Amino acid sequence: MSEPVIHTDKLTKRFGDFVAVDALSLTISSGEIFGFLGANGAGKTTAIRMLTGLLAPTSGKATVAGFDLYTGAEGVKRNIGYMSQRFSLYDDLTVRENIRFFAGIYGLTDQAIKEKSRQLLETLKLVAVADTRLASLPLGWKQKLAFSVAILHEPKIVFLDEPTGGVDPVTRRRFWDMIYEASGRGLTIFVTTHYMDEAEYCNRLCIMVDGKVAVLDRPEAMKRHFGVESMNEVFIQLARPHRTE
Amino acid sequence: MKEAVLIAGVGKRFGEVQVLQEVTLSVGEGELFGFIGADGAGKTTLFRILATLLLPDEGRSEVLGLDVVRSYRDIRKRIGYMPGKFSLYPDLSVEENLRFFASVFGTTVEKNYELIRDIYSQLEPFKTRRAGKLSGGMKQKLALSCALVHRPEVLFLDEPTTGVDAVSRKEFWQMLGRLREQGMTILVSTPYMDEAVLCDRIAFMQEGRMLALDTPTGITTLFRKPLFAIRARETWRLLCALRASSHAASVYAFGSALHYTDNRPAVRADELLVALQADGFTEVSVSVIQPGIEDTFIALMEEKQGSDHV
Amino acid sequence: MHSFKGFLLKEFYHIFRDRRTAAILFGMPLIQLLLFGFAIRNEIQEVNLGIYDQSHDAVTRQITDKLASSGYFVMTKELHSTKEIEHAFAEGGIAEAIVFEPGFASRMIREGRANVQVLTDGSNPNISKIITGYTGSVLQDYRNTAFKTAEVGVEAVPLMMFNPELKSVNLFVPGLMALILMLVSALMTSISITREKESGTMEVLLVSSLRPVEIIVGKVVPYFLLSFVNVVTVVALASFVFGVPCRGSVTLLMLESLLFIVTALSLGIFISTITSSQQVAMMISLAGLLLPTILLSGFIFPVASMPLPLRMISNLIPAKWYLIIVRGIMLKGTSFGFIWKETLVLAVMGAVLMVASIKKFKTRL
């Protein structure tokens, strides 16, 4: 755990009268797996959009990957990776073409792209299907590829927005293996999920309720604090009384 | 018990892909039946066949004693169907959506208000809000109200809890429980294993096939090996170490613990504990646990994949 | 009946809540008519004229005055040599030059004819042709009034019947009606049905006691009414703002328009039965309906001057038949007896499409 990769101080986003994210203060270190949870409409998506430089904050301070969110949004974008549930790969391109395309987007040179593609195909054991269209591959492979592509440009941090939604239990766990390995190499992981067992795989968790941080701690400490057995119970206890819409 | 839904050898292919294969089961009247499986397991296709929206390529199927191919018009009047994405009109208000779906079935909201009161009362404060502006949880409740408003005899809910937060999911299942108490037959599909225990019976679905069919407790008896929950200070290192071990049959992370099976028939918890401590792990705990639904699902998946590879 | 009423109500909610669609629906006829009526015209005004008068006598002055007061020309330049003419054209300062020969008046009186040269900028042939025509008629007119004793000879006196002033609004209004009706009816219905397919609500509608006919008719009726409102707006605007006449029976015009709307709606429904996404429906409607309606119906380019294959294709375009009907009724005052064939063609097209749509409409996914 070294210098913070994400640091926010009272980061706030308003839409008119509505405060979508209210004074979010976080410090996330390099290599940390940080879980970001909350009910629908609790402000998760807005927070992620701010942290990825897609949405300008209303007030508060924030640096991501060493860049200020207000002045260095381009620098932020260059140093982060992003993957969502509907992993942004192209189904009608082959594995190799997908890698090539995304590497190109991140501005890698032709030589680097060739080298990276070769490496990636080997480590992911996708050499045999390199020229197969993505559409015909099993979901688990696509997911692996999507994650690898999201971190192809060696970002400092990767945002995973419900990366395992609708995925079978085995594939889900294989995906978490990849997350652990990447975190071991020093990549910071910022992940959202609706699976509460996955919440327990995170180093630290933040639960958002109505735009505010309701609790931010290690999963074990949270369970101890609420005197319950699982994260699911923590979540339900926290989110329920505040639900007013 | 009378059968509400009968599925006999149903198969369906889209072009080259066999999306459903030899699914056979029946659902009794008043039963809350769950189809558990990930995306691509064939759940949606099966629901569409039962809702008379798709024709099966093989086998036959009956809903309320009526054939899904021949008597589709009669079936449609008597079932409620909620597709995977909550099919509401985003530009219509909560109330207008409900009134529309009531009118489509030739009834009114008032006539069947009793049935939906429990669910709809939570939405009533927002009845003038456009459906497109609702949160996921509220959309889901509105979609359920719309599917119920004509008092159907069988309810088909295709992944009603996908993309919905844990709190809304819990509330949703409480509602299903109350509908079941009123005698409604409910078929529901879900990728969430933890929801399976709330069903009367469940079917595991994987790649178009049914892996198993039983009550939630019954299905776990298919898990035959002794199962250990192992915890240690460094979970990730523990996972790697156990996987590397030649004795390991399976190692999977489950929340804060690892679920482990050994390929030695009579290995004991304390033996495992000692071995791990010898490997330098601290704060180790090993206990024998009852396998859960997810353990069973994983085991069955592996078994099938193993047999496919042979 | 109850369920059908509910369906209609819902359709109207959709139409009026989607501001963009509502704006297109009601704004488009207005904007297009104003555009075609004011901005896009075939007639020419205020042509910059240069005069190279080598005679400088009473007659040439009278002719020049007559040209200047005709309303078509603006005297821009007095020219003094043939060189200067070329230069003025190159500069773009003038669009027409007129050269009177030396001793114009005396020759006119002596011989009964004198030479005047009319030069125009041939880089825009259409305009050139039109302004040469104007000049010719002004000169002719002058000669007829000033020299009644003119020699005998055969002279063609053109008269544009039905549209004597050659007003382009008269020409565009029927085309515009066809275009608007096609767009509102076919594009909007096909999009509205495919939208339900995309959002998954069609799935729920199918699994209800609604019958395909009810769904189709429920989609047709609102757009039918809206299109009709648009027809009335366009005809009223055309007649009150632009003075486009309706020489034939207004009732007949409305009835024929209703028939065309039904045909267009059937086309829209048919498109929606063979597509499943809004995007594709839009592409088909635009590429398959809008462009042919503009280009092949006779709206802008006359069908008669098209090569044979295109002429044959144009027969398949409902707008072509509708245009013949509308031009007939509005500009020529034609009665039903002369347009029954075109009416029949439209009716058959509509019926075939409607039956095909209902047959093709899938009761399953």
mmCIF file with all atom_site columns, N, CA and C in Angstrom, chain C residues 263 266 314-319 321 344-354:
data_model
loop_
_atom_site.group_PDB
_atom_site.id
_atom_site.type_symbol
_atom_site.label_atom_id
_atom_site.label_alt_id
_atom_site.label_comp_id
_atom_site.label_asym_id
_atom_site.label_entity_id
_atom_site.label_seq_id
_atom_site.pdbx_PDB_ins_code
_atom_site.Cartn_x
_atom_site.Cartn_y
_atom_site.Cartn_z
_atom_site.occupancy
_atom_site.B_iso_or_equiv
_atom_site.pdbx_formal_charge
_atom_site.auth_seq_id
_atom_site.auth_comp_id
_atom_site.auth_asym_id
_atom_site.auth_atom_id
_atom_site.pdbx_PDB_model_num
ATOM 1  N N  . THR C 1 263 ? -53.029 3.944  -47.764 1.00 0.00 ? 263 THR C N  1
ATOM 2  C CA . THR C 1 263 ? -51.996 3.204  -48.497 1.00 0.00 ? 263 THR C CA 1
ATOM 3  C C  . THR C 1 263 ? -50.636 3.370  -47.811 1.00 0.00 ? 263 THR C C  1
ATOM 4  N N  . SER C 1 266 ? -50.450 1.484  -44.542 1.00 0.00 ? 266 SER C N  1
ATOM 5  C CA . SER C 1 266 ? -50.283 0.049  -44.784 1.00 0.00 ? 266 SER C CA 1
ATOM 6  C C  . SER C 1 266 ? -48.822 -0.248 -45.098 1.00 0.00 ? 266 SER C C  1
ATOM 7  N N  . SER C 1 314 ? -41.355 3.944  -61.196 1.00 0.00 ? 314 SER C N  1
ATOM 8  C CA . SER C 1 314 ? -42.198 5.009  -60.649 1.00 0.00 ? 314 SER C CA 1
ATOM 9  C C  . SER C 1 314 ? -43.659 4.584  -60.539 1.00 0.00 ? 314 SER C C  1
ATOM 10 N N  . ASN C 1 315 ? -44.033 3.599  -61.366 1.00 0.00 ? 315 ASN C N  1
ATOM 11 C CA . ASN C 1 315 ? -45.403 3.104  -61.278 1.00 0.00 ? 315 ASN C CA 1
ATOM 12 C C  . ASN C 1 315 ? -45.699 2.435  -59.940 1.00 0.00 ? 315 ASN C C  1
ATOM 13 N N  . LEU C 1 316 ? -44.626 1.955  -59.280 1.00 0.00 ? 316 LEU C N  1
ATOM 14 C CA . LEU C 1 316 ? -44.815 1.254  -58.008 1.00 0.00 ? 316 LEU C CA 1
ATOM 15 C C  . LEU C 1 316 ? -44.910 2.231  -56.844 1.00 0.00 ? 316 LEU C C  1
ATOM 16 N N  . ILE C 1 317 ? -44.670 3.496  -57.142 1.00 0.00 ? 317 ILE C N  1
ATOM 17 C CA . ILE C 1 317 ? -44.642 4.464  -56.049 1.00 0.00 ? 317 ILE C CA 1
ATOM 18 C C  . ILE C 1 317 ? -46.001 5.121  -55.876 1.00 0.00 ? 317 ILE C C  1
ATOM 19 N N  . PRO C 1 318 ? -46.617 4.886  -54.732 1.00 0.00 ? 318 PRO C N  1
ATOM 20 C CA . PRO C 1 318 ? -47.978 5.395  -54.538 1.00 0.00 ? 318 PRO C CA 1
ATOM 21 C C  . PRO C 1 318 ? -48.043 6.904  -54.759 1.00 0.00 ? 318 PRO C C  1
ATOM 22 N N  . ALA C 1 319 ? -46.966 7.610  -54.350 1.00 0.00 ? 319 ALA C N  1
ATOM 23 C CA . ALA C 1 319 ? -47.002 9.066  -54.456 1.00 0.00 ? 319 ALA C CA 1
ATOM 24 C C  . ALA C 1 319 ? -47.197 9.528  -55.897 1.00 0.00 ? 319 ALA C C  1
ATOM 25 N N  . TRP C 1 321 ? -49.071 8.281  -58.206 1.00 0.00 ? 321 TRP C N  1
ATOM 26 C CA . TRP C 1 321 ? -50.497 8.281  -58.544 1.00 0.00 ? 321 TRP C CA 1
ATOM 27 C C  . TRP C 1 321 ? -51.229 9.382  -57.786 1.00 0.00 ? 321 TRP C C  1
ATOM 28 N N  . LEU C 1 344 ? -57.986 3.814  -58.393 1.00 0.00 ? 344 LEU C N  1
ATOM 29 C CA . LEU C 1 344 ? -58.055 2.363  -58.293 1.00 0.00 ? 344 LEU C CA 1
ATOM 30 C C  . LEU C 1 344 ? -56.673 1.781  -57.975 1.00 0.00 ? 344 LEU C C  1
ATOM 31 N N  . VAL C 1 345 ? -55.641 2.311  -58.650 1.00 0.00 ? 345 VAL C N  1
ATOM 32 C CA . VAL C 1 345 ? -54.284 1.819  -58.399 1.00 0.00 ? 345 VAL C CA 1
ATOM 33 C C  . VAL C 1 345 ? -53.931 1.978  -56.919 1.00 0.00 ? 345 VAL C C  1
ATOM 34 N N  . LEU C 1 346 ? -54.198 3.156  -56.374 1.00 0.00 ? 346 LEU C N  1
ATOM 35 C CA . LEU C 1 346 ? -53.903 3.405  -54.960 1.00 0.00 ? 346 LEU C CA 1
ATOM 36 C C  . LEU C 1 346 ? -54.667 2.449  -54.054 1.00 0.00 ? 346 LEU C C  1
ATOM 37 N N  . ALA C 1 347 ? -55.942 2.269  -54.363 1.00 0.00 ? 347 ALA C N  1
ATOM 38 C CA . ALA C 1 347 ? -56.779 1.416  -53.531 1.00 0.00 ? 347 ALA C CA 1
ATOM 39 C C  . ALA C 1 347 ? -56.257 -0.016 -53.526 1.00 0.00 ? 347 ALA C C  1
ATOM 40 N N  . VAL C 1 348 ? -55.864 -0.483 -54.715 1.00 0.00 ? 348 VAL C N  1
ATOM 41 C CA . VAL C 1 348 ? -55.367 -1.866 -54.800 1.00 0.00 ? 348 VAL C CA 1
ATOM 42 C C  . VAL C 1 348 ? -54.047 -1.993 -54.008 1.00 0.00 ? 348 VAL C C  1
ATOM 43 N N  . MET C 1 349 ? -53.162 -1.005 -54.188 1.00 0.00 ? 349 MET C N  1
ATOM 44 C CA . MET C 1 349 ? -51.900 -1.031 -53.445 1.00 0.00 ? 349 MET C CA 1
ATOM 45 C C  . MET C 1 349 ? -52.152 -1.109 -51.937 1.00 0.00 ? 349 MET C C  1
ATOM 46 N N  . GLY C 1 350 ? -53.051 -0.240 -51.473 1.00 0.00 ? 350 GLY C N  1
ATOM 47 C CA . GLY C 1 350 ? -53.361 -0.189 -50.044 1.00 0.00 ? 350 GLY C CA 1
ATOM 48 C C  . GLY C 1 350 ? -53.907 -1.518 -49.559 1.00 0.00 ? 350 GLY C C  1
ATOM 49 N N  . ALA C 1 351 ? -54.829 -2.073 -50.292 1.00 0.00 ? 351 ALA C N  1
ATOM 50 C CA . ALA C 1 351 ? -55.471 -3.313 -49.869 1.00 0.00 ? 351 ALA C CA 1
ATOM 51 C C  . ALA C 1 351 ? -54.464 -4.459 -49.806 1.00 0.00 ? 351 ALA C C  1
ATOM 52 N N  . VAL C 1 352 ? -53.637 -4.549 -50.861 1.00 0.00 ? 352 VAL C N  1
ATOM 53 C CA . VAL C 1 352 ? -52.646 -5.629 -50.905 1.00 0.00 ? 352 VAL C CA 1
ATOM 54 C C  . VAL C 1 352 ? -51.697 -5.527 -49.703 1.00 0.00 ? 352 VAL C C  1
ATOM 55 N N  . LEU C 1 353 ? -51.222 -4.298 -49.451 1.00 0.00 ? 353 LEU C N  1
ATOM 56 C CA . LEU C 1 353 ? -50.279 -4.118 -48.344 1.00 0.00 ? 353 LEU C CA 1
ATOM 57 C C  . LEU C 1 353 ? -50.916 -4.422 -46.992 1.00 0.00 ? 353 LEU C C  1
ATOM 58 N N  . MET C 1 354 ? -52.139 -3.979 -46.818 1.00 0.00 ? 354 MET C N  1
ATOM 59 C CA . MET C 1 354 ? -52.800 -4.195 -45.537 1.00 0.00 ? 354 MET C CA 1
ATOM 60 C C  . MET C 1 354 ? -53.005 -5.680 -45.277 1.00 0.00 ? 354 MET C C  1
#
